[in-house]
Amino acid sequence: MVVLTKGDYVWLEDPRKQNKKQSNDVPIGARVKIADSGQLQLQDDEGKDHWMSADLAQKLRMMHITSIEGVEDMIRLGDLHEAGILRNLLIRYQENLIYVSIHRNKNFILL
């Protein structure tokens, strides 16, 4: 049983596609704003609010702390899946921490 409180972060499936889920659907990050009276109010990474019943909230997956704060080296992500990688890129973009690392070797350059 998942118990969510205000400030928790979760992975939110697109609520418009609950019954029509496709293989290329990627969940987005959301923060719990209100967790009272049997309903949750979530705010997703795009700033949109979503209301959800406690029954549906049981299907939400908690977000790992590294996906909440973002990491420099993505191999360190606790949620090492497509949604986690995309959210990490979003966080780093918003903080203006986008970079390319170039490693030189005698025979090749790795970008």
PDB file of C-alpha atoms in Angstrom:
ATOM      1  CA  MET A   1       0.000   0.000   0.000  1.00  0.00           C
ATOM      2  CA  VAL A   2       1.378   3.402  -1.003  1.00  0.00           C
ATOM      3  CA  VAL A   3       0.852   6.222   1.496  1.00  0.00           C
ATOM      4  CA  LEU A   4       1.441   9.603  -0.091  1.00  0.00           C
ATOM      5  CA  THR A   5       1.868  12.866   1.777  1.00  0.00           C
ATOM      6  CA  LYS A   6       2.214  16.471   0.705  1.00  0.00           C
ATOM      7  CA  GLY A   7       5.573  17.025  -1.018  1.00  0.00           C
ATOM      8  CA  ASP A   8       6.085  13.438  -2.211  1.00  0.00           C
ATOM      9  CA  TYR A   9       7.127  12.917  -5.828  1.00  0.00           C
ATOM     10  CA  VAL A  10       5.586  10.233  -8.040  1.00  0.00           C
ATOM     11  CA  TRP A  11       5.538   9.025 -11.631  1.00  0.00           C
ATOM     12  CA  LEU A  12       2.221  10.006 -13.231  1.00  0.00           C
ATOM     13  CA  GLU A  13       0.809   8.217 -16.245  1.00  0.00           C
ATOM     14  CA  ASP A  14      -1.048  10.504 -18.646  1.00  0.00           C
ATOM     15  CA  PRO A  15      -4.569  10.545 -17.148  1.00  0.00           C
ATOM     16  CA  ARG A  16      -6.144  10.971 -20.593  1.00  0.00           C
ATOM     17  CA  LYS A  17      -4.669   7.625 -21.660  1.00  0.00           C
ATOM     18  CA  GLN A  18      -5.551   5.441 -18.654  1.00  0.00           C
ATOM     19  CA  ASN A  19      -7.665   3.101 -20.775  1.00  0.00           C
ATOM     20  CA  LYS A  20      -5.731   3.468 -24.054  1.00  0.00           C
ATOM     21  CA  LYS A  21      -2.157   2.923 -22.907  1.00  0.00           C
ATOM     22  CA  GLN A  22       0.370   2.455 -25.698  1.00  0.00           C
ATOM     23  CA  SER A  23       3.901   1.113 -25.584  1.00  0.00           C
ATOM     24  CA  ASN A  24       5.446   4.540 -26.266  1.00  0.00           C
ATOM     25  CA  ASP A  25       3.674   6.340 -23.391  1.00  0.00           C
ATOM     26  CA  VAL A  26       6.120   7.724 -20.834  1.00  0.00           C
ATOM     27  CA  PRO A  27       5.065   8.805 -17.342  1.00  0.00           C
ATOM     28  CA  ILE A  28       5.977  12.290 -16.153  1.00  0.00           C
ATOM     29  CA  GLY A  29       7.035  13.525 -12.747  1.00  0.00           C
ATOM     30  CA  ALA A  30       4.494  15.010 -10.363  1.00  0.00           C
ATOM     31  CA  ARG A  31       4.538  16.426  -6.834  1.00  0.00           C
ATOM     32  CA  VAL A  32       1.755  15.830  -4.311  1.00  0.00           C
ATOM     33  CA  LYS A  33       0.229  19.202  -3.390  1.00  0.00           C
ATOM     34  CA  ILE A  34      -2.745  18.008  -1.320  1.00  0.00           C
ATOM     35  CA  ALA A  35      -3.236  14.568   0.238  1.00  0.00           C
ATOM     36  CA  ASP A  36      -6.448  14.986   2.239  1.00  0.00           C
ATOM     37  CA  SER A  37     -10.027  13.750   2.210  1.00  0.00           C
ATOM     38  CA  GLY A  38      -9.483  10.673   0.049  1.00  0.00           C
ATOM     39  CA  GLN A  39      -8.273  12.659  -2.949  1.00  0.00           C
ATOM     40  CA  LEU A  40      -4.865  13.810  -4.096  1.00  0.00           C
ATOM     41  CA  GLN A  41      -3.943  16.931  -5.982  1.00  0.00           C
ATOM     42  CA  LEU A  42      -0.796  16.484  -8.049  1.00  0.00           C
ATOM     43  CA  GLN A  43       1.163  19.084  -9.993  1.00  0.00           C
ATOM     44  CA  ASP A  44       3.102  17.629 -12.907  1.00  0.00           C
ATOM     45  CA  ASP A  45       6.436  18.818 -14.289  1.00  0.00           C
ATOM     46  CA  GLU A  46       4.601  21.003 -16.801  1.00  0.00           C
ATOM     47  CA  GLY A  47       2.755  22.840 -13.995  1.00  0.00           C
ATOM     48  CA  LYS A  48      -0.636  21.230 -14.658  1.00  0.00           C
ATOM     49  CA  ASP A  49      -2.800  20.152 -11.717  1.00  0.00           C
ATOM     50  CA  HIS A  50      -4.414  16.719 -11.564  1.00  0.00           C
ATOM     51  CA  TRP A  51      -6.976  15.414  -9.070  1.00  0.00           C
ATOM     52  CA  MET A  52      -6.903  11.727  -8.302  1.00  0.00           C
ATOM     53  CA  SER A  53      -8.938   9.415  -6.091  1.00  0.00           C
ATOM     54  CA  ALA A  54      -7.174   7.409  -3.380  1.00  0.00           C
ATOM     55  CA  ASP A  55      -7.961   4.207  -5.319  1.00  0.00           C
ATOM     56  CA  LEU A  56      -6.146   5.426  -8.431  1.00  0.00           C
ATOM     57  CA  ALA A  57      -3.319   6.815  -6.306  1.00  0.00           C
ATOM     58  CA  GLN A  58      -2.486   3.261  -5.194  1.00  0.00           C
ATOM     59  CA  LYS A  59      -1.195   2.615  -8.730  1.00  0.00           C
ATOM     60  CA  LEU A  60       1.319   5.482  -8.589  1.00  0.00           C
ATOM     61  CA  ARG A  61       5.023   4.705  -8.313  1.00  0.00           C
ATOM     62  CA  MET A  62       7.181   6.702  -5.907  1.00  0.00           C
ATOM     63  CA  MET A  63      10.067   8.629  -7.444  1.00  0.00           C
ATOM     64  CA  HIS A  64      13.638   7.927  -6.312  1.00  0.00           C
ATOM     65  CA  ILE A  65      15.417  10.844  -4.625  1.00  0.00           C
ATOM     66  CA  THR A  66      17.928  11.097  -7.483  1.00  0.00           C
ATOM     67  CA  SER A  67      15.087  11.676  -9.950  1.00  0.00           C
ATOM     68  CA  ILE A  68      13.686  14.436  -7.748  1.00  0.00           C
ATOM     69  CA  GLU A  69      16.890  16.448  -7.519  1.00  0.00           C
ATOM     70  CA  GLY A  70      18.631  15.364 -10.726  1.00  0.00           C
ATOM     71  CA  VAL A  71      22.171  14.065 -11.097  1.00  0.00           C
ATOM     72  CA  GLU A  72      25.198  14.993 -13.186  1.00  0.00           C
ATOM     73  CA  ASP A  73      26.042  11.419 -14.174  1.00  0.00           C
ATOM     74  CA  MET A  74      22.863   9.690 -15.321  1.00  0.00           C
ATOM     75  CA  ILE A  75      24.183   6.221 -14.525  1.00  0.00           C
ATOM     76  CA  ARG A  76      23.606   7.241 -10.883  1.00  0.00           C
ATOM     77  CA  LEU A  77      19.849   7.649 -11.384  1.00  0.00           C
ATOM     78  CA  GLY A  78      17.801   5.439  -9.089  1.00  0.00           C
ATOM     79  CA  ASP A  79      15.022   5.460 -11.703  1.00  0.00           C
ATOM     80  CA  LEU A  80      17.115   4.417 -14.684  1.00  0.00           C
ATOM     81  CA  HIS A  81      14.347   4.247 -17.262  1.00  0.00           C
ATOM     82  CA  GLU A  82      13.100   6.501 -20.031  1.00  0.00           C
ATOM     83  CA  ALA A  83      10.983   8.721 -17.774  1.00  0.00           C
ATOM     84  CA  GLY A  84      13.834   9.132 -15.275  1.00  0.00           C
ATOM     85  CA  ILE A  85      16.325  10.077 -17.975  1.00  0.00           C
ATOM     86  CA  LEU A  86      13.950  12.577 -19.594  1.00  0.00           C
ATOM     87  CA  ARG A  87      13.131  14.178 -16.236  1.00  0.00           C
ATOM     88  CA  ASN A  88      16.827  14.456 -15.390  1.00  0.00           C
ATOM     89  CA  LEU A  89      17.449  16.219 -18.709  1.00  0.00           C
ATOM     90  CA  LEU A  90      14.525  18.583 -17.957  1.00  0.00           C
ATOM     91  CA  ILE A  91      15.902  19.426 -14.505  1.00  0.00           C
ATOM     92  CA  ARG A  92      19.393  20.041 -15.864  1.00  0.00           C
ATOM     93  CA  TYR A  93      18.000  22.187 -18.712  1.00  0.00           C
ATOM     94  CA  GLN A  94      15.950  24.290 -16.269  1.00  0.00           C
ATOM     95  CA  GLU A  95      19.068  24.827 -14.140  1.00  0.00           C
ATOM     96  CA  ASN A  96      21.157  25.681 -17.248  1.00  0.00           C
ATOM     97  CA  LEU A  97      23.460  22.698 -16.624  1.00  0.00           C
ATOM     98  CA  ILE A  98      23.498  21.312 -20.151  1.00  0.00           C
ATOM     99  CA  TYR A  99      26.933  20.288 -21.343  1.00  0.00           C
ATOM    100  CA  VAL A 100      28.809  17.971 -23.673  1.00  0.00           C
ATOM    101  CA  SER A 101      31.748  16.035 -22.347  1.00  0.00           C
ATOM    102  CA  ILE A 102      34.545  15.324 -24.802  1.00  0.00           C
ATOM    103  CA  HIS A 103      37.048  12.585 -24.006  1.00  0.00           C
ATOM    104  CA  ARG A 104      40.129  12.322 -26.184  1.00  0.00           C
ATOM    105  CA  ASN A 105      42.077   9.178 -26.851  1.00  0.00           C
ATOM    106  CA  LYS A 106      44.902   8.552 -29.280  1.00  0.00           C
ATOM    107  CA  ASN A 107      42.562   6.896 -31.792  1.00  0.00           C
ATOM    108  CA  PHE A 108      39.163   8.508 -31.342  1.00  0.00           C
ATOM    109  CA  ILE A 109      37.119  11.315 -29.793  1.00  0.00           C
ATOM    110  CA  LEU A 110      34.098  10.333 -27.698  1.00  0.00           C
ATOM    111  CA  LEU A 111      31.239  12.837 -27.536  1.00  0.00           C
TER     112      LEU A 111
END
